[in-house]
Amino acid sequence: MDLSAISPAAVVADRMAATRDEVAVAVLRKTLDMTASQGQALARMIDQQAGLGRSLDTYA
């Protein structure tokens, strides 16, 4: 391994890239969590409706 290729700038750039990736994953996790909770809330709202959308009147 050639140690002369390692510079402070290269180390900082590598750490910045790793931090960027960690932040991107955290944002994606939070987005998925929010989407899941919104889906659960929507499902609860639909369940609370008295038969809305559950039957179709074909004789109207």
PDB file of C-alpha atoms in Angstrom:
ATOM      1  CA  MET A   1       0.000   0.000   0.000  1.00  0.00           C
ATOM      2  CA  ASP A   2       1.368   3.377  -0.999  1.00  0.00           C
ATOM      3  CA  LEU A   3       1.014   5.725   1.959  1.00  0.00           C
ATOM      4  CA  SER A   4       2.106   8.756  -0.052  1.00  0.00           C
ATOM      5  CA  ALA A   5      -1.297   8.752  -1.776  1.00  0.00           C
ATOM      6  CA  ILE A   6      -3.044   9.381   1.557  1.00  0.00           C
ATOM      7  CA  SER A   7      -3.505  13.079   2.188  1.00  0.00           C
ATOM      8  CA  PRO A   8      -5.606  14.999   4.681  1.00  0.00           C
ATOM      9  CA  ALA A   9      -7.868  16.123   1.843  1.00  0.00           C
ATOM     10  CA  ALA A  10      -8.442  12.516   0.769  1.00  0.00           C
ATOM     11  CA  VAL A  11      -9.302  11.486   4.333  1.00  0.00           C
ATOM     12  CA  VAL A  12     -11.709  14.412   4.720  1.00  0.00           C
ATOM     13  CA  ALA A  13     -13.336  13.663   1.359  1.00  0.00           C
ATOM     14  CA  ASP A  14     -13.769  10.012   2.310  1.00  0.00           C
ATOM     15  CA  ARG A  15     -15.362  10.933   5.652  1.00  0.00           C
ATOM     16  CA  MET A  16     -17.637  13.480   3.966  1.00  0.00           C
ATOM     17  CA  ALA A  17     -18.835  10.833   1.509  1.00  0.00           C
ATOM     18  CA  ALA A  18     -19.530   8.394   4.345  1.00  0.00           C
ATOM     19  CA  THR A  19     -21.427  11.069   6.282  1.00  0.00           C
ATOM     20  CA  ARG A  20     -23.466  11.961   3.188  1.00  0.00           C
ATOM     21  CA  ASP A  21     -24.417   8.308   2.743  1.00  0.00           C
ATOM     22  CA  GLU A  22     -25.390   7.972   6.423  1.00  0.00           C
ATOM     23  CA  VAL A  23     -27.591  11.067   6.206  1.00  0.00           C
ATOM     24  CA  ALA A  24     -29.237   9.823   3.000  1.00  0.00           C
ATOM     25  CA  VAL A  25     -30.090   6.493   4.637  1.00  0.00           C
ATOM     26  CA  ALA A  26     -31.462   8.254   7.720  1.00  0.00           C
ATOM     27  CA  VAL A  27     -33.663  10.493   5.567  1.00  0.00           C
ATOM     28  CA  LEU A  28     -34.952   7.500   3.616  1.00  0.00           C
ATOM     29  CA  ARG A  29     -35.741   5.651   6.874  1.00  0.00           C
ATOM     30  CA  LYS A  30     -37.641   8.647   8.225  1.00  0.00           C
ATOM     31  CA  THR A  31     -39.553   9.000   4.955  1.00  0.00           C
ATOM     32  CA  LEU A  32     -40.551   5.331   5.026  1.00  0.00           C
ATOM     33  CA  ASP A  33     -41.617   5.614   8.674  1.00  0.00           C
ATOM     34  CA  MET A  34     -43.767   8.654   7.891  1.00  0.00           C
ATOM     35  CA  THR A  35     -45.317   6.940   4.878  1.00  0.00           C
ATOM     36  CA  ALA A  36     -46.134   3.868   6.960  1.00  0.00           C
ATOM     37  CA  SER A  37     -47.747   5.929   9.709  1.00  0.00           C
ATOM     38  CA  GLN A  38     -49.767   7.912   7.160  1.00  0.00           C
ATOM     39  CA  GLY A  39     -50.929   4.649   5.596  1.00  0.00           C
ATOM     40  CA  GLN A  40     -51.978   3.337   8.992  1.00  0.00           C
ATOM     41  CA  ALA A  41     -53.885   6.547   9.704  1.00  0.00           C
ATOM     42  CA  LEU A  42     -55.627   6.306   6.331  1.00  0.00           C
ATOM     43  CA  ALA A  43     -56.583   2.690   6.990  1.00  0.00           C
ATOM     44  CA  ARG A  44     -58.022   3.681  10.396  1.00  0.00           C
ATOM     45  CA  MET A  45     -60.025   6.517   8.812  1.00  0.00           C
ATOM     46  CA  ILE A  46     -61.448   4.173   6.194  1.00  0.00           C
ATOM     47  CA  ASP A  47     -62.375   1.634   8.868  1.00  0.00           C
ATOM     48  CA  GLN A  48     -64.215   4.315  10.841  1.00  0.00           C
ATOM     49  CA  GLN A  49     -66.501   5.138   7.939  1.00  0.00           C
ATOM     50  CA  ALA A  50     -69.875   3.388   8.171  1.00  0.00           C
ATOM     51  CA  GLY A  51     -69.671   1.124   5.157  1.00  0.00           C
ATOM     52  CA  LEU A  52     -68.446   3.852   2.837  1.00  0.00           C
ATOM     53  CA  GLY A  53     -67.071   2.239  -0.289  1.00  0.00           C
ATOM     54  CA  ARG A  54     -67.791  -1.291   0.879  1.00  0.00           C
ATOM     55  CA  SER A  55     -70.963  -1.900  -1.030  1.00  0.00           C
ATOM     56  CA  LEU A  56     -72.215  -0.965  -4.445  1.00  0.00           C
ATOM     57  CA  ASP A  57     -75.874  -0.245  -5.108  1.00  0.00           C
ATOM     58  CA  THR A  58     -76.491  -1.869  -8.478  1.00  0.00           C
ATOM     59  CA  TYR A  59     -80.236  -1.046  -8.418  1.00  0.00           C
ATOM     60  CA  ALA A  60     -79.966   2.747  -8.365  1.00  0.00           C
TER      61      ALA A  60
END
